[in-house]
Short mmCIF file of C-alpha atoms (C1' of nucleotides) in Angstrom, two decimals:
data_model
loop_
_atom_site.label_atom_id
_atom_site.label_comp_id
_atom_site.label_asym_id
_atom_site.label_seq_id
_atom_site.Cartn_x
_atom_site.Cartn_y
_atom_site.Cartn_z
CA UNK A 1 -36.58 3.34 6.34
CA UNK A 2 -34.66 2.43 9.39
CA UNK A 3 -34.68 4.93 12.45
CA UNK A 4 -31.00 5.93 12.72
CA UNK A 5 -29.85 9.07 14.31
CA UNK A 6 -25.60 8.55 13.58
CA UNK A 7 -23.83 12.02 13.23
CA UNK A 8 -20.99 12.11 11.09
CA UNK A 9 -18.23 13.70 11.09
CA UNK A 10 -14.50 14.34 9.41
CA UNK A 11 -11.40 14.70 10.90
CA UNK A 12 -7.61 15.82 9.38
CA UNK A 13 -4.37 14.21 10.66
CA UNK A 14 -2.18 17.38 9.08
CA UNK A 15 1.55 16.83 8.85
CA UNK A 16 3.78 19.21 8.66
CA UNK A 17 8.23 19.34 8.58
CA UNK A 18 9.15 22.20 10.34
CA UNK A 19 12.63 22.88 12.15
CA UNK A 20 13.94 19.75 10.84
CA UNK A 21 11.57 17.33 12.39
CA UNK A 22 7.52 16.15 11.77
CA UNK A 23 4.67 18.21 13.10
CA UNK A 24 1.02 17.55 13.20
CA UNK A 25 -1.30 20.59 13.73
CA UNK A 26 -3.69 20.46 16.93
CA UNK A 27 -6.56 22.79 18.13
CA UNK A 28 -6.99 23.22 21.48
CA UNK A 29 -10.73 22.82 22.28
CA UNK A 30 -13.29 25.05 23.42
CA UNK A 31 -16.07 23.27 23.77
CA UNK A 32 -17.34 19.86 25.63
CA UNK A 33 -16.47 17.17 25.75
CA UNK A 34 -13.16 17.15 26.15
CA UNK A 35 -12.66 21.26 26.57
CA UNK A 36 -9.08 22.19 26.74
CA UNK A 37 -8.13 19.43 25.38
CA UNK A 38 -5.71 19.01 22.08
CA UNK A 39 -7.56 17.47 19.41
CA UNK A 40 -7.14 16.85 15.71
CA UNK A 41 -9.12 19.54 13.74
CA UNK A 42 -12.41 18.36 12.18
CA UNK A 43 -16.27 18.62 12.84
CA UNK A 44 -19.57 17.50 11.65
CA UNK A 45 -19.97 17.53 7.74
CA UNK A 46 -22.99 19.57 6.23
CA UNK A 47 -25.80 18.10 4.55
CA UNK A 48 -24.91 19.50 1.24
CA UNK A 49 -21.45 19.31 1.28
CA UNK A 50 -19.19 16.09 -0.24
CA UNK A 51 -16.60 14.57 2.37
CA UNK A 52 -13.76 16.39 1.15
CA UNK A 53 -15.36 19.90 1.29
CA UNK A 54 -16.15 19.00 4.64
CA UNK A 55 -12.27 18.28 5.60
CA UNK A 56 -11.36 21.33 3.71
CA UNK A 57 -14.12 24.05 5.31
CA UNK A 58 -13.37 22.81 8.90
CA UNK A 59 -9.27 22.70 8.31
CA UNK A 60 -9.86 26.14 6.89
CA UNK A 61 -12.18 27.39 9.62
CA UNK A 62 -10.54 26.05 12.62
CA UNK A 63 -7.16 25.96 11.60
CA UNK A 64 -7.07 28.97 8.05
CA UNK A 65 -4.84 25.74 6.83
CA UNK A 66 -5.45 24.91 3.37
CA UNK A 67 -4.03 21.35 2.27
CA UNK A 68 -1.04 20.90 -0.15
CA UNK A 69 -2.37 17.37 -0.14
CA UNK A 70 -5.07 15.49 0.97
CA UNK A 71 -6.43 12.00 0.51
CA UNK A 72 -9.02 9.74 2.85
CA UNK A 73 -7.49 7.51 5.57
CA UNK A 74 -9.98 5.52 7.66
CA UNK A 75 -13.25 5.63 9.11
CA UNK A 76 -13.66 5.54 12.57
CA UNK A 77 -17.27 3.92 14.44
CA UNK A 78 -16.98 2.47 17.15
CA UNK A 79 -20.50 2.51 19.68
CA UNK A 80 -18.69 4.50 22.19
CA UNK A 81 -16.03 6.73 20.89
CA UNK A 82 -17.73 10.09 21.42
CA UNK A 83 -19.74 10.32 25.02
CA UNK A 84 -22.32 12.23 23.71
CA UNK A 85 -24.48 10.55 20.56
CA UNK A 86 -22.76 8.15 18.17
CA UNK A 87 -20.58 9.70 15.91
CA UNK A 88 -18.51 8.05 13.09
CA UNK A 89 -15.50 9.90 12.06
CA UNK A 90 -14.42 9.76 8.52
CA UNK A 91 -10.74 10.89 8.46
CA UNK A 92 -8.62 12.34 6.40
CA UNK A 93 -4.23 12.49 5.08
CA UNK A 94 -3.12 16.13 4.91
CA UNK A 95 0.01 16.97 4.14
CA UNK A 96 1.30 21.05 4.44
CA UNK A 97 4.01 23.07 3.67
CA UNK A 98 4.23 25.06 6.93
CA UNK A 99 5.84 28.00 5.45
CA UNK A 100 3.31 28.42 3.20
CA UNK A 101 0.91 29.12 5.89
CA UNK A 102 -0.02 31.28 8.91
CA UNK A 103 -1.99 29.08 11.42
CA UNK A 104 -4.96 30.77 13.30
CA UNK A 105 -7.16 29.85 15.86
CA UNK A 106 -11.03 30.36 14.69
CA UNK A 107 -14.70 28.50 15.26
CA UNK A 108 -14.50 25.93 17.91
CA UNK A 109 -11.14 26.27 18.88
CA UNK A 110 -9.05 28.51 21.22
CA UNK A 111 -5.52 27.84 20.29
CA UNK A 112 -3.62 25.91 17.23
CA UNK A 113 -0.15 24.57 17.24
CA UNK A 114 2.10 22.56 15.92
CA UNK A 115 3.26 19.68 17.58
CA UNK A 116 6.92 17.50 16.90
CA UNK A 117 5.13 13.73 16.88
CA UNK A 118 7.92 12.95 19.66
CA UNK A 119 6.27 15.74 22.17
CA UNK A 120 2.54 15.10 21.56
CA UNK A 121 -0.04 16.02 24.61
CA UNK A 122 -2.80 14.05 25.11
CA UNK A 123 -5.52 13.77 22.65
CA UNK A 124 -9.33 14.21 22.74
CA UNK A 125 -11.86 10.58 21.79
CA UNK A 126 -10.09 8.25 20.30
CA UNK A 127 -7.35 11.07 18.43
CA UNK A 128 -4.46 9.48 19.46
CA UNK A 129 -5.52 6.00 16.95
CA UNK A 130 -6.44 8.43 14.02
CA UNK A 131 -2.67 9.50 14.35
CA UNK A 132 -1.21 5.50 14.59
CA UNK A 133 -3.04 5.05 11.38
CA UNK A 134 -1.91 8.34 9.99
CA UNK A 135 1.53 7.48 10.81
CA UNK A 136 1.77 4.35 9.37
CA UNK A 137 -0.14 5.86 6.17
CA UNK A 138 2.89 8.19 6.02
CA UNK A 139 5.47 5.98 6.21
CA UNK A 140 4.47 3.54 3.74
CA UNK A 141 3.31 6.17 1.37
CA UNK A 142 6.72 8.27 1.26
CA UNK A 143 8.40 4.71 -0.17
CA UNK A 144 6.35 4.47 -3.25
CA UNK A 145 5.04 8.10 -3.91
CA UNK A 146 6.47 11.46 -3.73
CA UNK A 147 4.63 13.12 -1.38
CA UNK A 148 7.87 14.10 0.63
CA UNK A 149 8.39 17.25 -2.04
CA UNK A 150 4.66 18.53 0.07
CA UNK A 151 6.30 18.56 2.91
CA UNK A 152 9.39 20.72 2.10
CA UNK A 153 9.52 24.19 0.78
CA UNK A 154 9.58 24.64 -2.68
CA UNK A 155 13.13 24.88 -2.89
CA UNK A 156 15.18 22.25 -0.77
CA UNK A 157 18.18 21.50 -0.15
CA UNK A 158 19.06 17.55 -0.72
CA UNK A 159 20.19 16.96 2.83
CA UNK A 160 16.69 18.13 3.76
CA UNK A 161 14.88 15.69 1.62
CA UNK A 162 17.45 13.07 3.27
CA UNK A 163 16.61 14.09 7.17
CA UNK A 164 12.77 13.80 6.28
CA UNK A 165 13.14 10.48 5.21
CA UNK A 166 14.96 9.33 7.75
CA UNK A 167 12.89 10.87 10.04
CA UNK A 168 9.16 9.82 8.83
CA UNK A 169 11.25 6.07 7.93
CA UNK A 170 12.99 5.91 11.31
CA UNK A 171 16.49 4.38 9.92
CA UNK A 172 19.63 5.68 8.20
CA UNK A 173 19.96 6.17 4.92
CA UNK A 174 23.16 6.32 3.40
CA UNK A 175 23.61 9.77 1.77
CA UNK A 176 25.40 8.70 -1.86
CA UNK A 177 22.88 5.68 -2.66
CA UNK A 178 20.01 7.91 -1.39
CA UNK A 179 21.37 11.03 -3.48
CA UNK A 180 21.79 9.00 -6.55
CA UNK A 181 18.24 6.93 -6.61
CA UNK A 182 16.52 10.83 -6.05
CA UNK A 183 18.37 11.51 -8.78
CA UNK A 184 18.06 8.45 -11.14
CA UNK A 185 14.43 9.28 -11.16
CA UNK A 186 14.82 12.34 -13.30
CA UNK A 187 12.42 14.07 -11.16
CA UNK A 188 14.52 17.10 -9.72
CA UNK A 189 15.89 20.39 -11.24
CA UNK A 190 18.83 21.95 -9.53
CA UNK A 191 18.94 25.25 -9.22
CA UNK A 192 21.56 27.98 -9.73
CA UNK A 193 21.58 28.75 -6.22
CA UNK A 194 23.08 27.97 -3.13
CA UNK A 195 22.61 28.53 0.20
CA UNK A 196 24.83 28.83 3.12
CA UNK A 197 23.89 27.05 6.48
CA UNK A 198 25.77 28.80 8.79
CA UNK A 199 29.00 26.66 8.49
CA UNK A 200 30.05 24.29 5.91
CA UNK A 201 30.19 23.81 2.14
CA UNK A 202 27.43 25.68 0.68
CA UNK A 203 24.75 23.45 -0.47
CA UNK A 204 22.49 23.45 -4.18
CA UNK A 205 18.71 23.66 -4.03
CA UNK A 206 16.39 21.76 -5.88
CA UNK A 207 13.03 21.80 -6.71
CA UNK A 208 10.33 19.12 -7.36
CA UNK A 209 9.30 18.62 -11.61
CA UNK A 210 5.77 17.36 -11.09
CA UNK A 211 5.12 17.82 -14.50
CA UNK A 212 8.16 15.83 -14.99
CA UNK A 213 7.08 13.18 -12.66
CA UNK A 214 3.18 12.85 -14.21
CA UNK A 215 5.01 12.49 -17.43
CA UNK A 216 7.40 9.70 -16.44
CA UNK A 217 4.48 7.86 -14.41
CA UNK A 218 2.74 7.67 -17.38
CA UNK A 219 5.16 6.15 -19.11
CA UNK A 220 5.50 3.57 -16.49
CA UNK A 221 7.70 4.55 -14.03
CA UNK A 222 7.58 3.32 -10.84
CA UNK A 223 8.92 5.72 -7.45
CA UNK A 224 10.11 3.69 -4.86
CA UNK A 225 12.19 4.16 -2.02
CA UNK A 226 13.51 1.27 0.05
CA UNK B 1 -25.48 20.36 17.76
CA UNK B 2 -25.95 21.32 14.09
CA UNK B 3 -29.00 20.04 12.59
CA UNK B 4 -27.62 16.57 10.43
CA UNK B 5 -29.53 14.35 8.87
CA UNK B 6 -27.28 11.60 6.80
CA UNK B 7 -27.86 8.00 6.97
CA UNK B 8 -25.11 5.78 7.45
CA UNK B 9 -24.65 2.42 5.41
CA UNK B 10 -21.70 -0.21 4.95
CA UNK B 11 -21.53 -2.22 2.04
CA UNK B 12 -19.38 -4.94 1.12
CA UNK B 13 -17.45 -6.16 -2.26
CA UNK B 14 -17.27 -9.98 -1.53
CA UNK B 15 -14.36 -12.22 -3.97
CA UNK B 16 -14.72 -15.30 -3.61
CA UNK B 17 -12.59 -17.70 -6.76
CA UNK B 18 -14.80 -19.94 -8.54
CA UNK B 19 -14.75 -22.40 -11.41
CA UNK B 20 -11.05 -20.61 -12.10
CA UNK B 21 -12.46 -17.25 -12.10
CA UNK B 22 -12.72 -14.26 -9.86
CA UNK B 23 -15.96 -13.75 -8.38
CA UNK B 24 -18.09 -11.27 -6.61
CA UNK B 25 -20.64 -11.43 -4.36
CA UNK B 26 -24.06 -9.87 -5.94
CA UNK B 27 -27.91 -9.47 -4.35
CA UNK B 28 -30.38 -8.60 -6.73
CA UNK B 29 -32.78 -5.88 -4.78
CA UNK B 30 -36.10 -6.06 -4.10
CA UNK B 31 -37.41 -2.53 -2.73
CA UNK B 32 -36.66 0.53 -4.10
CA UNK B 33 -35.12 2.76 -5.55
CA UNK B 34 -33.09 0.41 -8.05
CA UNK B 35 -35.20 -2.65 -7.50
CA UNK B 36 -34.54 -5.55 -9.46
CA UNK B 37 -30.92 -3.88 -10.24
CA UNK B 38 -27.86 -5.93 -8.87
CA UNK B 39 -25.86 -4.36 -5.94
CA UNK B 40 -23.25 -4.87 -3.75
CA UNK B 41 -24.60 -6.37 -0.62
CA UNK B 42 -24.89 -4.03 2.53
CA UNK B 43 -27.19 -1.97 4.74
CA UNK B 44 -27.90 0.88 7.14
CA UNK B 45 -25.80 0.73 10.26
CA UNK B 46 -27.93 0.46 13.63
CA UNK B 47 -27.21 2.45 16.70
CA UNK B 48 -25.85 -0.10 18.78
CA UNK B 49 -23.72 -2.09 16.62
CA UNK B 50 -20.03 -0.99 15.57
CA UNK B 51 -19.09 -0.74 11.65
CA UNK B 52 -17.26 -4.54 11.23
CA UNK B 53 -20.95 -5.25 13.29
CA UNK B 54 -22.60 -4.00 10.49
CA UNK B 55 -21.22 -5.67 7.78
CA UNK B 56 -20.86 -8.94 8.99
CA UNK B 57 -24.91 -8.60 9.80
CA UNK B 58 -25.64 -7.43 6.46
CA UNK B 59 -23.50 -10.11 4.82
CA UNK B 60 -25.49 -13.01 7.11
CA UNK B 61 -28.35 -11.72 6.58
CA UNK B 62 -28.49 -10.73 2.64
CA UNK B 63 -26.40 -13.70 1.94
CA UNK B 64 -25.42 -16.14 4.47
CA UNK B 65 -21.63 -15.89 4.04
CA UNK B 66 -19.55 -15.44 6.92
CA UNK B 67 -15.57 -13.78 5.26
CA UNK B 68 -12.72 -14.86 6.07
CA UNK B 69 -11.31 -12.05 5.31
CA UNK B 70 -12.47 -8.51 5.95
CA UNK B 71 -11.22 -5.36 6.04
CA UNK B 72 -12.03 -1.56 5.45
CA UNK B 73 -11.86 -0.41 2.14
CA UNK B 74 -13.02 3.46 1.51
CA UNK B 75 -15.77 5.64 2.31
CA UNK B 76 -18.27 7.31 0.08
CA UNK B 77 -19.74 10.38 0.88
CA UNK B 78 -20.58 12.26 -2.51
CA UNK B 79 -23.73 14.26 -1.97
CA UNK B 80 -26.49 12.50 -4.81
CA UNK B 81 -25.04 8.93 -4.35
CA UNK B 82 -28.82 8.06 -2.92
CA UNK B 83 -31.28 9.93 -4.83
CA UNK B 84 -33.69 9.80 -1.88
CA UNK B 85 -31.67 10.89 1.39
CA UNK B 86 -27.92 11.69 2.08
CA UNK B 87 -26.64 8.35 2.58
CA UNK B 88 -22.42 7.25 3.58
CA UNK B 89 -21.73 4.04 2.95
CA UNK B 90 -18.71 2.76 4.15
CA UNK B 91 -17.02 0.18 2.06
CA UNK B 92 -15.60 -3.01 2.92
CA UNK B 93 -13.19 -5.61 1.28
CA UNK B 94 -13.81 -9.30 1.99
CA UNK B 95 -12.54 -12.52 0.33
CA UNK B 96 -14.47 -15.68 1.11
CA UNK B 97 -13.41 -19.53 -0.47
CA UNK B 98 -16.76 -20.17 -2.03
CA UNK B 99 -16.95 -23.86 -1.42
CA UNK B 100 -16.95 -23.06 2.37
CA UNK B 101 -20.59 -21.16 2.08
CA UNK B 102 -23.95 -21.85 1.05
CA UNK B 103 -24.81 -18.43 -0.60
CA UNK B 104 -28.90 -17.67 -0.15
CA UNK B 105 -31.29 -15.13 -0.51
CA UNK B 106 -33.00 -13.43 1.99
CA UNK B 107 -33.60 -9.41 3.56
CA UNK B 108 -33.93 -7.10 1.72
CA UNK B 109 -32.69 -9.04 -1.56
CA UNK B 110 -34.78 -11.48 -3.93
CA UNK B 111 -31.73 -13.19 -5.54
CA UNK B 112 -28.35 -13.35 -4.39
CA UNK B 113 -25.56 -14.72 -6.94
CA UNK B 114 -21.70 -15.02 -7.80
CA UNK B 115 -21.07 -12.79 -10.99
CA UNK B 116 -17.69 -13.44 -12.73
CA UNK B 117 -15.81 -10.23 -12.69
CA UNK B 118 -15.68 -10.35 -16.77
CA UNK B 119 -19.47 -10.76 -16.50
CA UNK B 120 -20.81 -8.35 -14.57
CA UNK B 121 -24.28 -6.36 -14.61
CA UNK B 122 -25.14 -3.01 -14.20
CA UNK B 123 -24.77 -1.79 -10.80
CA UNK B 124 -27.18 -0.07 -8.73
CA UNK B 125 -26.01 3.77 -6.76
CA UNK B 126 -21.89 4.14 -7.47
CA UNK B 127 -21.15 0.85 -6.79
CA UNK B 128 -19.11 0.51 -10.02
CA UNK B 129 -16.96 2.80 -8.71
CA UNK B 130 -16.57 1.19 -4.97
CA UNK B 131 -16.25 -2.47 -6.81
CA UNK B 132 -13.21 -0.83 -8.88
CA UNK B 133 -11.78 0.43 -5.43
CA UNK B 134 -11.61 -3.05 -4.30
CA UNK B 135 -10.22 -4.97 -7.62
CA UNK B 136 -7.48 -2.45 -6.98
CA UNK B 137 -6.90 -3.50 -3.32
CA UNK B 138 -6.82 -6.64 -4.17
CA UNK B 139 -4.46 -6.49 -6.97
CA UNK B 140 -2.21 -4.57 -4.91
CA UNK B 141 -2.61 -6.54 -1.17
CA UNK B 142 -2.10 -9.86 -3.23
CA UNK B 143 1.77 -8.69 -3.68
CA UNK B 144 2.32 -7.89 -0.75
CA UNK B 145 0.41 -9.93 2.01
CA UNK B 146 -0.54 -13.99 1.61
CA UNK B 147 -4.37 -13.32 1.21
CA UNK B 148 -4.71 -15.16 -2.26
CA UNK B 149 -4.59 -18.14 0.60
CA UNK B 150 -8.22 -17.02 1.79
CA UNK B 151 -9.65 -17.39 -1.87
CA UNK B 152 -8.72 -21.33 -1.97
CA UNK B 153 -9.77 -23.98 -0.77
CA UNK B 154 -7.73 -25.11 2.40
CA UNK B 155 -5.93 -28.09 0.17
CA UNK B 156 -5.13 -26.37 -3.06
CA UNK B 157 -3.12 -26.96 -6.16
CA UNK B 158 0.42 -25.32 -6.52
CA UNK B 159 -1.32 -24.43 -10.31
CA UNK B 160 -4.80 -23.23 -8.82
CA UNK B 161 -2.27 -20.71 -6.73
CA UNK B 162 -0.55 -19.74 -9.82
CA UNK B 163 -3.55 -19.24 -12.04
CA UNK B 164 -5.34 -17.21 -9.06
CA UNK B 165 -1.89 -14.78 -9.04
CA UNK B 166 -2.21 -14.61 -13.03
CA UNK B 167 -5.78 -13.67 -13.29
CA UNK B 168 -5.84 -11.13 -10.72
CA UNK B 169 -2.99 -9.83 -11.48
CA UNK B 170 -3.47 -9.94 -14.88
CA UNK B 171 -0.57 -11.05 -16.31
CA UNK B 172 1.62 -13.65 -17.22
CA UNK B 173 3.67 -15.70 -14.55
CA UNK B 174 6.68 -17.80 -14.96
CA UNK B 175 5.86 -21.36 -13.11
CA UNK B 176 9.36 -22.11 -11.84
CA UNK B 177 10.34 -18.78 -10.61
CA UNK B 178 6.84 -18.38 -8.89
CA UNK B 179 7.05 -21.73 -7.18
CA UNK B 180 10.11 -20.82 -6.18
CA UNK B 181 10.05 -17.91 -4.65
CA UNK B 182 6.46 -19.19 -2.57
CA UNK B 183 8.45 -22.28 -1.57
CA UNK B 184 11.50 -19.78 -0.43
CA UNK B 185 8.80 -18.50 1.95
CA UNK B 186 8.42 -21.35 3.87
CA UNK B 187 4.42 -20.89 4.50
CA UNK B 188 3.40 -24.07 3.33
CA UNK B 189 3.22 -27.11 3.26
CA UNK B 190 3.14 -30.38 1.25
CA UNK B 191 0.92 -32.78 1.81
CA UNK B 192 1.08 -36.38 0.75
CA UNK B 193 -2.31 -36.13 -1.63
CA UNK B 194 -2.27 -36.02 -4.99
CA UNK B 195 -4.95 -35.29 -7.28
CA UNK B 196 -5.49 -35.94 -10.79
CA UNK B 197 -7.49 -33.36 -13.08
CA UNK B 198 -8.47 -35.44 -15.09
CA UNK B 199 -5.70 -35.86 -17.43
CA UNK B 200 -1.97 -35.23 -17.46
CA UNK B 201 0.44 -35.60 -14.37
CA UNK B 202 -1.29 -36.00 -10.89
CA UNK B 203 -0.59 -32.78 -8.64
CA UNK B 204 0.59 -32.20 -5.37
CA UNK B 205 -1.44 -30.71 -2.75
CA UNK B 206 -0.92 -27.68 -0.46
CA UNK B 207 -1.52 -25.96 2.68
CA UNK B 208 -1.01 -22.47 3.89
CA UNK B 209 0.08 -22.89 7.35
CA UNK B 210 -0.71 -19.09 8.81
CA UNK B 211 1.26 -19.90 12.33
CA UNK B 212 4.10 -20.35 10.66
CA UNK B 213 3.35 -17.00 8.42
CA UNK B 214 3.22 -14.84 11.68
CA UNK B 215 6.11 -16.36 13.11
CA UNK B 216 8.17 -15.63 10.06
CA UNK B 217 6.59 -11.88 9.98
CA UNK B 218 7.54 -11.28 13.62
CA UNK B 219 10.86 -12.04 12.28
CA UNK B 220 10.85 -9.56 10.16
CA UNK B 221 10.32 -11.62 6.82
CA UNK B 222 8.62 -10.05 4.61
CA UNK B 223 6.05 -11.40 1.77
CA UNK B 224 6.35 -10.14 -1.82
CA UNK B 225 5.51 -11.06 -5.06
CA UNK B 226 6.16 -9.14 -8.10
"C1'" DA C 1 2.05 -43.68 -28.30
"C1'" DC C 2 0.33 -39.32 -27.73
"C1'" DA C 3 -1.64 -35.44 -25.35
"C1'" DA C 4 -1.91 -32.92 -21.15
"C1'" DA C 5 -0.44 -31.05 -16.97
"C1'" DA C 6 3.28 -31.38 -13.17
"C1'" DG C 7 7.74 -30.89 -11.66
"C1'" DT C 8 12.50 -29.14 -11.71
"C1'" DG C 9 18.09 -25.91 -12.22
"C1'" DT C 10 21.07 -22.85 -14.21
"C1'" DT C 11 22.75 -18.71 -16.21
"C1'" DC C 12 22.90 -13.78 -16.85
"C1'" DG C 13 22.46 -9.02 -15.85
"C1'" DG C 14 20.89 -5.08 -13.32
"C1'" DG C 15 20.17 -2.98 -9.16
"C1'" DT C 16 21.06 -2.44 -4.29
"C1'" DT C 17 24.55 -2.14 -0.76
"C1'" DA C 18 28.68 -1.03 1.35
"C1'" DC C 19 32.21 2.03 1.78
"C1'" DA C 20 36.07 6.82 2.17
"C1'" DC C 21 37.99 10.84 0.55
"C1'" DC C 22 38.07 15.65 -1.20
"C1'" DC C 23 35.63 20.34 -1.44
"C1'" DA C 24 33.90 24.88 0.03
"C1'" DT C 25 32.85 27.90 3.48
"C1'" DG C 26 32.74 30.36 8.32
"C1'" DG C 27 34.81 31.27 12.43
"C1'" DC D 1 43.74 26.13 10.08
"C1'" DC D 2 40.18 23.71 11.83
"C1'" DA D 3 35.44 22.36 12.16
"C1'" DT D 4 31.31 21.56 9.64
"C1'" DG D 5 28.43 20.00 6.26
"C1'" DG D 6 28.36 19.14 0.87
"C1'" DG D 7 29.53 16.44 -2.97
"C1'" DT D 8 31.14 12.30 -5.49
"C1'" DG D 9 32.63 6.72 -7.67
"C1'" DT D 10 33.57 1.87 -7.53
"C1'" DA D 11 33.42 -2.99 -6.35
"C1'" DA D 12 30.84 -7.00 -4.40
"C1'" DC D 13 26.78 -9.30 -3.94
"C1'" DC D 14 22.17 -10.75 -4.41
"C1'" DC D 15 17.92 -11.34 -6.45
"C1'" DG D 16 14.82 -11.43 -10.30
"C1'" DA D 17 14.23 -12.80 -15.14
"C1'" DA D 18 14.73 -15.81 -18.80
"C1'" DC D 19 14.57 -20.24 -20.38
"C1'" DA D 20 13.49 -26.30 -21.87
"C1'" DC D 21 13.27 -30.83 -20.85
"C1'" DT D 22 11.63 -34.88 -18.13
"C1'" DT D 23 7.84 -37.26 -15.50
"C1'" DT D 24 3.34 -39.09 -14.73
"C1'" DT D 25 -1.03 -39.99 -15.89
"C1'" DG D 26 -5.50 -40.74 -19.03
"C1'" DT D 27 -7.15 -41.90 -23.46
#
DNA sequence: ACAAAAGTGTTCGGGTTACACCCATGG
DNA sequence: CCATGGGTGTAACCCGAACACTTTTGT
């Protein structure tokens, strides 16, 4: 067999919606190269460990993030992208409810944050591409999957679900067409309760039927969000 | 640096349409483990060379085609995919037009052949499961970007187009709306040659004209077939 | 003349888009 | 009572789906 001393590693591009706009989650490194600097969490995968462990130990250890979703994005390889050996970077899609969990800085890392995608610092190797991809990932998956109900709380209100599309999709969205496609999809339960924002009308929450949604998937429905 | 030891490898699921069919791209092995088994062309990646590198070695080398088309598809990581070391292997998606390449054995491979995807063999490692990863890309990327174009032969038939959409797609396609709606696109063109199939009504060839496709995208246009 | 494949228009219906007013609460 | 956000219906338009007959060639 072939001499080849590659490393490989996995990173996570973590999105989260928090105070009405889109996070990702950083660690501030401790080590070289690139100490100090804001990175996306990640490190080298164990020999006896699949890919998706790997994602899932490091997220945990650096990070004590656990995934509400999770799914491969790209591999990274080029020669030169870490200045130390060659290391290809197997990435990964995670999406998070925020207030679900209490970020803490661990193994390899000094600090963790969240960071609104319009105020990102600089990023460590070649970070700041992982994200472009993961961006574009996000977009185009929130138009033909439901992944924005992992991105809210549990219980939303509809104008939420509305601000995080037109956030991730970057246009307006009228709010009755919007409202009644949601809806058309048989998807949602409204609750009994409402909730008062401050000022204004009261607004309903809802909550996401997955089983609901598995069900009508099955039987050929198609989600899809201009 | 943790200790690692896990090879890395990039293999590629070639289509290439032939005879009316959907092909792929096969080498029959000659070393072990799996020798004599079919498999999915593809090879350890050296130090030097970056992952697209790789594959287009591997391909040259194992085969002699050159794609047209190539592009990532997944990576595999799962721990016994290589029942002698850890081995990654990531995947890659290429389309080729079959009359364009002289396919022939050579490294590492005793036999190399085009395998109808109705008729295929046994597969060596998981690459059933990487081969269904990339029917599925295709299906899907055939609706929504012109790369059926990179199957054919430069002059084509309007019915070789339609019967390429049908089988991949599996399923049946009205002949007046789809000519339509292609035409409505404005992405090819007509050329004054006909040719006769033998029997029934000579046929009109075509031309995809890709400047005029990236014009039309930078416009905003946007291709889509149902 | 018959079989085989190529070429071509119109109608109908459903879904997307555009659009404006009333409701409930807090200050 | 005023400001703020929540909640709702209808009409126009467009696009996709369904559908059948004529043309050109080889045998």
């Amino acid at each position: 067999m072939i001499r080849q001393n590659i490393k490989v590693a996995v990173d996570a591009v973590v999105f989260g919606y928090k105070d009405k706009s889109l996070n990702v989650l950083l660690i501030k490194r401790d080590i070289e190269p690139f100490k100090d600097s804001w990175a996306l969490p990640g490190g080298l995968v164990l020999e006896n460990e699949s890919l998706e462990e790997a994602v899932m130990r490091e997220l945990k250890e650096e990070t004590n993030v656990t995934a509400d979703y999770l799914e491969q994005l790209y591999s990274f390889g080029a020669v030169k992208r870490d200045p130390r050996n060659r290391v290809i970077s197997i990435t990964y899609f995670a999406l998070v409810k925020p207030e679900h969990h209490k970020i803490k800085a661990d193994t390899d890392a000094n600090d963790v944050a969240w960071f609104p995608i319009q105020e990102l610092p600089e990023l460590a190797f070649d970070h700041h591409m992982i994200l472009e991809q993961a961006k574009k990932r996000l977009k185009n998956k929130l138009t033909y999957e439901p992944i924005g109900f992992d991105l809210l709380d549990d219980k939303f209100l509809f104008s939420d679900l509305e601000k995080l599309y037109m956030t991730i999709l970057e246009k307006e969205i009228d709010r009755r067409n919007f409202r009644k496609k949601i809806l058309s999809f048989d998807i949602l339960e409204e609750l009994d309760e409402k909730v008062s924002e401050g000022r204004g009308r009261p607004a309903n929450l809802f909550q996401f039927n997955k089983k609901q949604y598995f069900k009508h998937q099955k039987e050929g429905f198609i989600f899809d969000i201009k």
